[in-house]
XYZ file of N, CA and C in Angstrom:
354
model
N 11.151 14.064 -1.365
C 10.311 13.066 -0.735
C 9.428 13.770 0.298
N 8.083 13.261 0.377
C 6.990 14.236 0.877
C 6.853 13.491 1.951
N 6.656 13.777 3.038
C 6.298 12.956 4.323
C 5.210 13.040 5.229
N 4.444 12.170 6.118
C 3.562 12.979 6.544
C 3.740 11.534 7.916
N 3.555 12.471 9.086
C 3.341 11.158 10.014
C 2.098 11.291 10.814
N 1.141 10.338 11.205
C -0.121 10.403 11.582
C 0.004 8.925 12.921
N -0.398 9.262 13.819
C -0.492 8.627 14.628
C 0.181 7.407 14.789
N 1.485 7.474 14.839
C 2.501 6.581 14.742
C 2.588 5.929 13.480
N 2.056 6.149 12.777
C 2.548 5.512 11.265
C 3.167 6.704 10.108
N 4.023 6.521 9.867
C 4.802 7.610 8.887
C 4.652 7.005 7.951
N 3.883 7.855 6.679
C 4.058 7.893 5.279
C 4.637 8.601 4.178
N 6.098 8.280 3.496
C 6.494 8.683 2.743
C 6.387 8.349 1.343
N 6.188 9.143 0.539
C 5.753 9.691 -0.623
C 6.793 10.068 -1.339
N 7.403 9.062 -2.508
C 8.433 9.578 -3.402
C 7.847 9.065 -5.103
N 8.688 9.362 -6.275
C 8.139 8.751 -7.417
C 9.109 7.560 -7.578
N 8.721 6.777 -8.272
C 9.073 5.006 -8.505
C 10.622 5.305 -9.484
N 10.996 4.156 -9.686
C 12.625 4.359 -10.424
C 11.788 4.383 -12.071
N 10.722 4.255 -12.728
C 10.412 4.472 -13.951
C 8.491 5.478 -13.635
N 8.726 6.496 -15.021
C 7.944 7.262 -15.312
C 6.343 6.359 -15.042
N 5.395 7.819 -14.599
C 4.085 6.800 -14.114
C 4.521 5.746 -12.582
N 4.684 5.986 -11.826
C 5.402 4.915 -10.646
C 5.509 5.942 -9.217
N 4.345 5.749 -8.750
C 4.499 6.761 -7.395
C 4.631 5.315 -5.933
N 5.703 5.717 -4.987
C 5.339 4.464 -4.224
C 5.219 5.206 -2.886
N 4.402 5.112 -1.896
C 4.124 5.130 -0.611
C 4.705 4.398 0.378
N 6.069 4.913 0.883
C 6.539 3.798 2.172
C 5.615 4.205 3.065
N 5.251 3.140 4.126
C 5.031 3.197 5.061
C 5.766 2.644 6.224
N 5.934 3.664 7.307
C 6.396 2.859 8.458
C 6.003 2.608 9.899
N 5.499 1.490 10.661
C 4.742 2.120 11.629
C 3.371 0.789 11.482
N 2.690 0.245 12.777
C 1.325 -0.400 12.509
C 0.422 0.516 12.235
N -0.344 -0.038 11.428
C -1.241 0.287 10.648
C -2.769 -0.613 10.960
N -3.569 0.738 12.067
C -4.852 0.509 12.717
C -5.670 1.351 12.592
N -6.629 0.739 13.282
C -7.841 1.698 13.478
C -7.516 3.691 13.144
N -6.468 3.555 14.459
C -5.865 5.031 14.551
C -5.466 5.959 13.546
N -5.198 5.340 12.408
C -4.248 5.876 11.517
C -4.871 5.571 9.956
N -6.106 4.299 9.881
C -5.878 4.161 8.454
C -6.833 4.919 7.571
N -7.900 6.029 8.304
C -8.226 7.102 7.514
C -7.146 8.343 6.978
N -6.077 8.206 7.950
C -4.675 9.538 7.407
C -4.094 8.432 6.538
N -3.887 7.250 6.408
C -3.461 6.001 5.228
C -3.627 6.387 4.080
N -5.506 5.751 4.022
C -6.170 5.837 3.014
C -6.440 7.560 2.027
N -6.275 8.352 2.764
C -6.332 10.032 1.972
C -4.961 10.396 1.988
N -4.025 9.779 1.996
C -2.773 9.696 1.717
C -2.680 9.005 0.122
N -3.280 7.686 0.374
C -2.862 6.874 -0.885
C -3.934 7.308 -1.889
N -4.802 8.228 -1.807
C -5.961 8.711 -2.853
C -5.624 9.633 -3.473
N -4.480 10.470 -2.615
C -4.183 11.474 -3.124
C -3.567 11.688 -4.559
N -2.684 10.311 -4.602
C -1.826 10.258 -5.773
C -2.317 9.866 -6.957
N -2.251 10.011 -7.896
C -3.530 9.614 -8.927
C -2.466 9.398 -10.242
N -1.074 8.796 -9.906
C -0.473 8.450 -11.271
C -0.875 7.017 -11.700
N -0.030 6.770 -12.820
C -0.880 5.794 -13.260
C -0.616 4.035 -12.476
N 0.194 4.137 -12.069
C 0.902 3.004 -11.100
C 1.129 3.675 -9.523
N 0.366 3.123 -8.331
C 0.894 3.137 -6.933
C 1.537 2.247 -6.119
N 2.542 2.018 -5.750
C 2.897 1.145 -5.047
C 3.214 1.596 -3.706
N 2.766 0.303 -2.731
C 2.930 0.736 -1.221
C 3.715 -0.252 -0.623
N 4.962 0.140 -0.086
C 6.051 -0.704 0.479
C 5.752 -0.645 2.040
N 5.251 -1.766 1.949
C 5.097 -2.283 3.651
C 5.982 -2.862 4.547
N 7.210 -2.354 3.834
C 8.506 -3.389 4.868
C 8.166 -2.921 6.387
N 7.925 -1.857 6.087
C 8.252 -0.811 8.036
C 6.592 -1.338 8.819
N 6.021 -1.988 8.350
C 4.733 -2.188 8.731
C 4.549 -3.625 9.483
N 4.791 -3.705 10.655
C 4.706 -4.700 11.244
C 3.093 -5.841 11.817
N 2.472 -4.918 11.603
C 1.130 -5.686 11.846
C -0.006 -4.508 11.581
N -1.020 -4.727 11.350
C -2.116 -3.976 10.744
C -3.362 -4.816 11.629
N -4.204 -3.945 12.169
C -5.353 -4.659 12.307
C -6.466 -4.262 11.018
N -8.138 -4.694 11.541
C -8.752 -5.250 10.199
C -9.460 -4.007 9.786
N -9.125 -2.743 10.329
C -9.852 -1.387 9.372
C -8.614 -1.389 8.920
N -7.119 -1.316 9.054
C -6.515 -1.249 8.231
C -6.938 -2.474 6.616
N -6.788 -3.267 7.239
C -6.957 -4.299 5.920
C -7.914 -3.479 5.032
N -9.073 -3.527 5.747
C -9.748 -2.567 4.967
C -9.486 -1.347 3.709
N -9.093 -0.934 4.876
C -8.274 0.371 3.563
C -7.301 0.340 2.678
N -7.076 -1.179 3.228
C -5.911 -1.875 1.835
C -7.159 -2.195 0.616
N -7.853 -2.922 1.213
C -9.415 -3.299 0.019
C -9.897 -1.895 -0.727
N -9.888 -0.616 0.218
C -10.254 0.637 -0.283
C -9.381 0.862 -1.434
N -8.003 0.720 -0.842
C -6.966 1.369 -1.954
C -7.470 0.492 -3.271
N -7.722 -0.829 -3.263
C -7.338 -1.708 -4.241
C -9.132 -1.184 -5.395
N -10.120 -0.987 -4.730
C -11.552 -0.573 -5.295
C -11.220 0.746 -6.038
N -10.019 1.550 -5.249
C -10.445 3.089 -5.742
C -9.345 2.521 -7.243
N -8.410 2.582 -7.150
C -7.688 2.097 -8.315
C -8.319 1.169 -9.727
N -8.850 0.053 -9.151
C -9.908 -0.466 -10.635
C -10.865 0.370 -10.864
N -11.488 1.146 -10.171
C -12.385 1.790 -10.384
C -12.031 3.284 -11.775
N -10.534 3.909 -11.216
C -9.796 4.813 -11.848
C -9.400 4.421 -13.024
N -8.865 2.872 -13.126
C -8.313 2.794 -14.113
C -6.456 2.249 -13.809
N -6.187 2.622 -12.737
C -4.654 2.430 -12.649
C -4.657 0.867 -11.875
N -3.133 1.059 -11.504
C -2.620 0.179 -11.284
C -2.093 0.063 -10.026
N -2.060 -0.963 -8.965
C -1.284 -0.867 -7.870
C -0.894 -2.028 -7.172
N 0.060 -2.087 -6.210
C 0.845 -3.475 -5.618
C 0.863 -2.961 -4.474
N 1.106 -4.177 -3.753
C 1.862 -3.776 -2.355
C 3.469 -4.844 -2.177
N 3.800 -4.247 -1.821
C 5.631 -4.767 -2.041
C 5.901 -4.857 -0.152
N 6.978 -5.858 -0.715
C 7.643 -6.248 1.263
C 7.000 -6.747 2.095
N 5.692 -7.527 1.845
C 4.873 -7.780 3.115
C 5.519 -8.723 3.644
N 5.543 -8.431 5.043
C 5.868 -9.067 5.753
C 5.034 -10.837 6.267
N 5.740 -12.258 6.520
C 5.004 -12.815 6.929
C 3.927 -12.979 7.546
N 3.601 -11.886 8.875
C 2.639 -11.762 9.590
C 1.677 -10.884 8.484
N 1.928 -10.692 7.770
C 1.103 -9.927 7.262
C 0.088 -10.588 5.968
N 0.891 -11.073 5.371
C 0.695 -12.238 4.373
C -0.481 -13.613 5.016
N -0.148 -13.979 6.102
C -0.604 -14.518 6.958
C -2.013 -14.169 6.925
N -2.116 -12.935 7.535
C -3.503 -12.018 7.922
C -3.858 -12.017 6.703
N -3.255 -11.882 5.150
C -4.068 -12.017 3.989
C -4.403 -12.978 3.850
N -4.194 -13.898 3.996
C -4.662 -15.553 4.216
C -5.680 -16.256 4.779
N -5.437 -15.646 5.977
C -6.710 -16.313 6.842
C -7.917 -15.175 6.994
N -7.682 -14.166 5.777
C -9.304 -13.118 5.793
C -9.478 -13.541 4.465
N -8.875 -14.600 3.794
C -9.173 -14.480 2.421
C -8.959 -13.082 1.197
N -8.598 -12.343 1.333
C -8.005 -11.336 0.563
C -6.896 -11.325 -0.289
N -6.010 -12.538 0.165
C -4.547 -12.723 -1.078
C -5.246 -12.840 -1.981
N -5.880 -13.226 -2.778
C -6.583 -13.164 -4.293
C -6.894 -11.965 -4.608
N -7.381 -11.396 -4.108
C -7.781 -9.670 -4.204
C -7.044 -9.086 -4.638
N -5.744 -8.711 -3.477
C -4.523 -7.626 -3.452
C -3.446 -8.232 -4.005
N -3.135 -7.392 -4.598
C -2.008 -7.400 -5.588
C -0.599 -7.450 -4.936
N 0.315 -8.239 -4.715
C 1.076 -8.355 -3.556
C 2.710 -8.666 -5.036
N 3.934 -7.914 -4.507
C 4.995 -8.530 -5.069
C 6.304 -8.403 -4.003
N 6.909 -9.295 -4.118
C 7.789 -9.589 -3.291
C 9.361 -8.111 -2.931
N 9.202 -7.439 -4.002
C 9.824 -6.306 -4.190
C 9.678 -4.922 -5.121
N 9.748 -3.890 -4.900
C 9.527 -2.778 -5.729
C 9.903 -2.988 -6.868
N 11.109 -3.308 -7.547
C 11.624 -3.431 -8.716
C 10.943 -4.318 -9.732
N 10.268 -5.766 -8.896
C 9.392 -6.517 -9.377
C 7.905 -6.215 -9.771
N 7.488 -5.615 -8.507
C 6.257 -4.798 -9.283
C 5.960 -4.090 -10.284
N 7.008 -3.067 -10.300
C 7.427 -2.219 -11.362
C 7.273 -2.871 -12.902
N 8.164 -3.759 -13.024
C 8.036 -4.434 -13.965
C 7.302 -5.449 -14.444
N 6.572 -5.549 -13.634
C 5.122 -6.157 -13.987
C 3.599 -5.859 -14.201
N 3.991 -4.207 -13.561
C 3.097 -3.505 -14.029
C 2.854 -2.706 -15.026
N 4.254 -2.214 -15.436
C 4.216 -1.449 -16.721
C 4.145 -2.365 -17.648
């Protein structure tokens, strides 16, 4: 497991429980400060499924959101596939009232994504 921590947000980097399946924990808010070391984190990986587990992610402000919209453009654009797993209420919330839950691809758990993406 590959790790990298950037201005209070730690991102770990392991492969998914099935082939093609890379997931990105993150732990830590996720702002201004941090979501360019985020976003060239989550670009880096180029399998065919990404998933990013936001349990450890307690609030994000709106360049983060952003670079959630980035992640989600660079991926249709590639061709793959990606979720975000564990969001938290407050977070879900903030997808709500920016209008973006339609956008991002959201599942309630890794195992679920998984299997809905392959």
């Amino acid at each position: 497991m590959a790790a990298e921590t950037t201005n209070e947000v730690k991102i770990e980097s392991e492969p998914g429980s099935r082939p093609g399946v890379r997931v990105l924990r993150v732990t830590g808010p996720l702002t201004i400060r941090n979501f360019f070391e985020f976003q060239d984190t989550s670009r880096k990986h180029t399998s065919p499924i990404l998933i990013i587990d936001l349990a450890g992610v307690p609030y994000m402000d709106s360049a983060a959101l952003g670079s959630l919209l980035g992640v989600h453009v660079s991926c249709e654009k590639g061709g793959r596939k990606y979720a975000l797993v564990n969001v938290c209420d407050r977070l879900q919330k903030m997808f709500e009232i920016s209008g973006v839950q339609e956008v991002l691809v959201t599942y309630p758990t890794q195992p679920e994504a998984e299997a809905a993406l392959l």
